[in-house]
PDB file of C-alpha atoms and ligand atoms in Angstrom:
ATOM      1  CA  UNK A 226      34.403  38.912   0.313  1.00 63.00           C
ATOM      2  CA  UNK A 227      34.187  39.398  -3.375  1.00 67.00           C
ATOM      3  CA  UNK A 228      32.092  37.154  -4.072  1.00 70.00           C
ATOM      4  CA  UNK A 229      29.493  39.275  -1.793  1.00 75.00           C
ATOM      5  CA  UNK A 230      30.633  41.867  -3.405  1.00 73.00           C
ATOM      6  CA  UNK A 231      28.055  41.944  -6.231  1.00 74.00           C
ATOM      7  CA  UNK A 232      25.101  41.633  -3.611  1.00 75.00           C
ATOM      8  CA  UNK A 233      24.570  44.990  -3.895  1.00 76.00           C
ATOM      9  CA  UNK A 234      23.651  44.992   0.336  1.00 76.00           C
ATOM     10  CA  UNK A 235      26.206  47.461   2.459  1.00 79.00           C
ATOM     11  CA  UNK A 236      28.581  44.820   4.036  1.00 84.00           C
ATOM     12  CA  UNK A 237      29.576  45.067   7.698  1.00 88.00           C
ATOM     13  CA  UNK A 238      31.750  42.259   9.226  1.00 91.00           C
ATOM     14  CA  UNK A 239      28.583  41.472  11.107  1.00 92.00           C
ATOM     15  CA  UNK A 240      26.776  41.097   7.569  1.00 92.00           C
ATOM     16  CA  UNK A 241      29.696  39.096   6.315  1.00 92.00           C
ATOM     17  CA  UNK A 242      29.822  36.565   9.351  1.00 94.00           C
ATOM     18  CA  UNK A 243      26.269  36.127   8.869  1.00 95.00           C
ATOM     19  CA  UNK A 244      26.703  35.368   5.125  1.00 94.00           C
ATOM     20  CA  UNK A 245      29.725  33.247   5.967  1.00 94.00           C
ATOM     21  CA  UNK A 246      27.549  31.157   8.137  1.00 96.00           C
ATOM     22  CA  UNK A 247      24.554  30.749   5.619  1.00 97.00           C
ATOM     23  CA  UNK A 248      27.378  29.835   2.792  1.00 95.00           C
ATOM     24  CA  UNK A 249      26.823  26.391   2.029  1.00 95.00           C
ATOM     25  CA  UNK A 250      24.943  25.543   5.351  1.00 97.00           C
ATOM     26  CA  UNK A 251      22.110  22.983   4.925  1.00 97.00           C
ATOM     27  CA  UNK A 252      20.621  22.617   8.116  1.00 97.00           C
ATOM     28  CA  UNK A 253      18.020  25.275   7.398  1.00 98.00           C
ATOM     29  CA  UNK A 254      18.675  27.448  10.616  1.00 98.00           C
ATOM     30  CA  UNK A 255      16.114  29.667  11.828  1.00 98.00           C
ATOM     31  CA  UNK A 256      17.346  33.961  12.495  1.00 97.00           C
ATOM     32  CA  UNK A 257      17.471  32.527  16.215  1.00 97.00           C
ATOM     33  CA  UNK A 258      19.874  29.427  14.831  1.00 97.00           C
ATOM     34  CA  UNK A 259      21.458  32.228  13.059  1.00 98.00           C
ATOM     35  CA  UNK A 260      22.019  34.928  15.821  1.00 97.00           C
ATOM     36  CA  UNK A 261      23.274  32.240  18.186  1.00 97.00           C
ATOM     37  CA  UNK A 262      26.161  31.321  16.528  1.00 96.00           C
ATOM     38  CA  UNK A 263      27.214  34.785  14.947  1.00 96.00           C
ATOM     39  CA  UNK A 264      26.913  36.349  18.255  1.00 95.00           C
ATOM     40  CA  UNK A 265      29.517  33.834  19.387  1.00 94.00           C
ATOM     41  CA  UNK A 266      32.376  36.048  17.347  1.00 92.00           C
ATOM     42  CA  UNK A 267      29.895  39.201  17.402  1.00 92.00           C
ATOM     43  CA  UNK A 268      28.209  39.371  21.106  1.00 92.00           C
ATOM     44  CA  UNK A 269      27.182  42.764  20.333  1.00 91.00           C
ATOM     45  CA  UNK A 270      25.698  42.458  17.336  1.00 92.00           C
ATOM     46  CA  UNK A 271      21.474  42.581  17.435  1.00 95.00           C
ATOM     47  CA  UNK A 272      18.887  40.303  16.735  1.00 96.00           C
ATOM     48  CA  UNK A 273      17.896  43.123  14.102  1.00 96.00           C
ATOM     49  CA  UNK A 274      20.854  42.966  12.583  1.00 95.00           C
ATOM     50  CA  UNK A 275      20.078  39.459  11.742  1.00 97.00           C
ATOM     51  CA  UNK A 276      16.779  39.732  11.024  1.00 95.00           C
ATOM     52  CA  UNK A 277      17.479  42.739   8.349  1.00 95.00           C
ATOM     53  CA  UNK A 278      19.757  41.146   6.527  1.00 95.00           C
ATOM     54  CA  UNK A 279      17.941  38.175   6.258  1.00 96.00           C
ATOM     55  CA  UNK A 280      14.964  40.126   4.696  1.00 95.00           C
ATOM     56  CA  UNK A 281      17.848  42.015   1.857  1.00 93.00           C
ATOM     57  CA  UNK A 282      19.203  38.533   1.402  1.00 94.00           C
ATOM     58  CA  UNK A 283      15.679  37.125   0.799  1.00 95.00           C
ATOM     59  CA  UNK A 284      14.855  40.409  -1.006  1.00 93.00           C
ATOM     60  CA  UNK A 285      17.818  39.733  -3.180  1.00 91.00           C
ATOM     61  CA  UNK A 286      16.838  36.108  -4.261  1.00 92.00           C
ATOM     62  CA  UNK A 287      19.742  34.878  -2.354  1.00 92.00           C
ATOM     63  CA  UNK A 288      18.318  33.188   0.718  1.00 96.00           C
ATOM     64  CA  UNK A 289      14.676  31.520   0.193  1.00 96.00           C
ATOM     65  CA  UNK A 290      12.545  31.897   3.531  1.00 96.00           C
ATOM     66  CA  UNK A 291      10.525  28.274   4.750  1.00 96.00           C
ATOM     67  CA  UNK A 292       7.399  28.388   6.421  1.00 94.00           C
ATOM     68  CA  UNK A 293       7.636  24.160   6.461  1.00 93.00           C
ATOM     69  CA  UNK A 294       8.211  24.065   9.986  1.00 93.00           C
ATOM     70  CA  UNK A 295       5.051  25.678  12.066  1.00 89.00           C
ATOM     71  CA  UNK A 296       6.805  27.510  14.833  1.00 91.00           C
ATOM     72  CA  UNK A 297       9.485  29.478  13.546  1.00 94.00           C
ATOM     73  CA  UNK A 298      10.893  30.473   9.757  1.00 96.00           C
ATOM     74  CA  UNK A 299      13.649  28.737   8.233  1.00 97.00           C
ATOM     75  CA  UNK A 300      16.501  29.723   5.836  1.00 98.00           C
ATOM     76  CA  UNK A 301      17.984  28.140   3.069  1.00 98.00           C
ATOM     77  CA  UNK A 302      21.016  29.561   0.933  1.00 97.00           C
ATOM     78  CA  UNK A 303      20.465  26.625  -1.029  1.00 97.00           C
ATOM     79  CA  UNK A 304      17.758  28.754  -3.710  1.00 94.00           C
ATOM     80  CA  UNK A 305      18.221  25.910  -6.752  1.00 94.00           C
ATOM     81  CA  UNK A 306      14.833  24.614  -6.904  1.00 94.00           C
ATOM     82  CA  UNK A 307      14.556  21.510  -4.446  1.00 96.00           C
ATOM     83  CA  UNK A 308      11.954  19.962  -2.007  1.00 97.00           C
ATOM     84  CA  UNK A 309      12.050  19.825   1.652  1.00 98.00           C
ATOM     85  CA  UNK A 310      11.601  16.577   4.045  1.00 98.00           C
ATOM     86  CA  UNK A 311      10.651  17.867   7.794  1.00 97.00           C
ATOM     87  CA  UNK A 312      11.079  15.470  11.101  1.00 97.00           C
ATOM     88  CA  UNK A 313       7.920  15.869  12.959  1.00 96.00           C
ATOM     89  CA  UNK A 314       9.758  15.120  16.160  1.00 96.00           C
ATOM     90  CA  UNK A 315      12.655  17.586  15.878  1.00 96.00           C
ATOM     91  CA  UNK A 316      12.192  19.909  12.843  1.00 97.00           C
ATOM     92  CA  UNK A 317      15.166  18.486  10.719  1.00 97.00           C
ATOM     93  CA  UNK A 318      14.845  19.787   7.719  1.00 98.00           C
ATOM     94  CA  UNK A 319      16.828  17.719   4.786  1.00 98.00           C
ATOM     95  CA  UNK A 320      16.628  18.584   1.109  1.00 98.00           C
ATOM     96  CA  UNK A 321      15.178  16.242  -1.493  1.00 98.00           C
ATOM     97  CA  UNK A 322      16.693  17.212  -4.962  1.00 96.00           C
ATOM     98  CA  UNK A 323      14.481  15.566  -7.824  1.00 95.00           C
ATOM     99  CA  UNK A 324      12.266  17.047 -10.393  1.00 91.00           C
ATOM    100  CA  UNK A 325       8.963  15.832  -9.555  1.00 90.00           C
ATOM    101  CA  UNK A 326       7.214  15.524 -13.060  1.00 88.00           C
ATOM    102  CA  UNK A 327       3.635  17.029 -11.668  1.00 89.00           C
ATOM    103  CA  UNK A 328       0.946  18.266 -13.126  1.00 88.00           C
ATOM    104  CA  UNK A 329      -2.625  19.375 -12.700  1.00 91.00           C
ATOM    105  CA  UNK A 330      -5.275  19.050 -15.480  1.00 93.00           C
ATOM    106  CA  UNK A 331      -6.318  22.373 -16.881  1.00 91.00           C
ATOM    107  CA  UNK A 332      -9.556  22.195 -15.151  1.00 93.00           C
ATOM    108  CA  UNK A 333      -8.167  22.625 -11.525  1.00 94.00           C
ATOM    109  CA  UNK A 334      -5.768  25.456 -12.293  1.00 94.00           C
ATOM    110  CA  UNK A 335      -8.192  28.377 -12.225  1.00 94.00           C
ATOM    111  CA  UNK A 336      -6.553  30.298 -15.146  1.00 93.00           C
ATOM    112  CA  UNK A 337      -3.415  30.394 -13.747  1.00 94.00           C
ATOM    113  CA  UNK A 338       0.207  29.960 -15.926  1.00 92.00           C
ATOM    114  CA  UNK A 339       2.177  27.146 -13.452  1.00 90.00           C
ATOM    115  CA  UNK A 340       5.779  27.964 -12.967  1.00 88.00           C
ATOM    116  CA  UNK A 341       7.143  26.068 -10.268  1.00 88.00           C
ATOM    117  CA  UNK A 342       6.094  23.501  -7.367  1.00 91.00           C
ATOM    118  CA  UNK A 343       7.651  22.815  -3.576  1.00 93.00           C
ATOM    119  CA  UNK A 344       6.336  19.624  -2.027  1.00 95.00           C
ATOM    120  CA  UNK A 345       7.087  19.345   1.927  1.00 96.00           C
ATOM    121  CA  UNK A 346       7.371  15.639   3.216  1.00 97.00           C
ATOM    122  CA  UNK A 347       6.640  15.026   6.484  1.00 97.00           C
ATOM    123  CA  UNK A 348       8.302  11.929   8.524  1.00 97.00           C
ATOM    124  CA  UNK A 349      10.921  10.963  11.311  1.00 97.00           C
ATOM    125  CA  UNK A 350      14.484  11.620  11.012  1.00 97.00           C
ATOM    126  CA  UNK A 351      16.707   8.596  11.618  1.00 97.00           C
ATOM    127  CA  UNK A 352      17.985  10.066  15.456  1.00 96.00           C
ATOM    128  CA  UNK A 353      14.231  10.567  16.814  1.00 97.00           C
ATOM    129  CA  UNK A 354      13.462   7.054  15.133  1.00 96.00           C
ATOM    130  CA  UNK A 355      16.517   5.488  17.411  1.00 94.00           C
ATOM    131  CA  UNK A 356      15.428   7.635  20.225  1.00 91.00           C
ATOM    132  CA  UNK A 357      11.839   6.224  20.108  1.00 87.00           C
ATOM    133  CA  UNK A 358      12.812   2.484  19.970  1.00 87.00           C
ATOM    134  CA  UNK A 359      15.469   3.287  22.484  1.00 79.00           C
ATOM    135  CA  UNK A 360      12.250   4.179  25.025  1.00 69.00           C
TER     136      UNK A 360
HETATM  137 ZN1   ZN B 571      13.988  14.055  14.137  1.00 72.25          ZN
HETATM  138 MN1   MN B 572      16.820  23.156   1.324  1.00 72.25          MN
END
């Protein structure tokens, strides 16, 4: 609780369930992911509610929003800077925590000042891989 404290965001016990469940979670749920399980201890709580306070979090700098798998956006609480491997098969998302030492010659910049980089992998997660051979 005080820890959430200094979020600066009002904080309801909906609010805090939903930050409870982002704290330290790395399977990069989706708001549906999200609203699933806090509606377990919260039935009546909205998918708006979810959705909101996904949008302050993100707002804040606290929650980073990934548009690395197609159908639906994914969270991550995780905001140091990392890399992202997807499973084409099931949308597993798994972090990849190196510094890539890119760059791009001057030429192919357009002017712009670089500041960061996120590279998304693409590949099969170890489960669909057994599943496959399994077939
Ligand atoms: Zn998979
Ligand atoms: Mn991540």
């Amino acid at each position: 609780m005080e820890r959430y404290k200094q979020l600066g965001i009002k904080l309801t016990p909906q609010r805090l369930a939903i930050l409870d469940y982002l704290d330290g979670n790395k399977s990069h749920p989706s708001a549906e992911d999200i609203y699933r399980a806090v509606s377990k201890r919260f039935p009546t709580m909205s998918f708006a509610t979810v959705y909101n306070t996904l949008g302050s979090l993100r707002y804040k700098g606290r929650v980073l929003e990934l548009t690395i798998d197609p159908k639906k956006k994914r969270y991550d609480p995780d905001t140091k800077h990392h890399h992202h491997i997807i499973c084409i098969e099931c949308k597993n998302i798994v972090d990849v925590h190196k510094d890539f030492k890119l760059s791009i010659p001057d030429a192919l910049t357009e002017g712009f000042d670089l500041i960061g980089n996120h590279i998304e992998f693409y590949g099969i997660c170890p489960k669909c891989k057994k599943r496959k051979k399994g077939l």
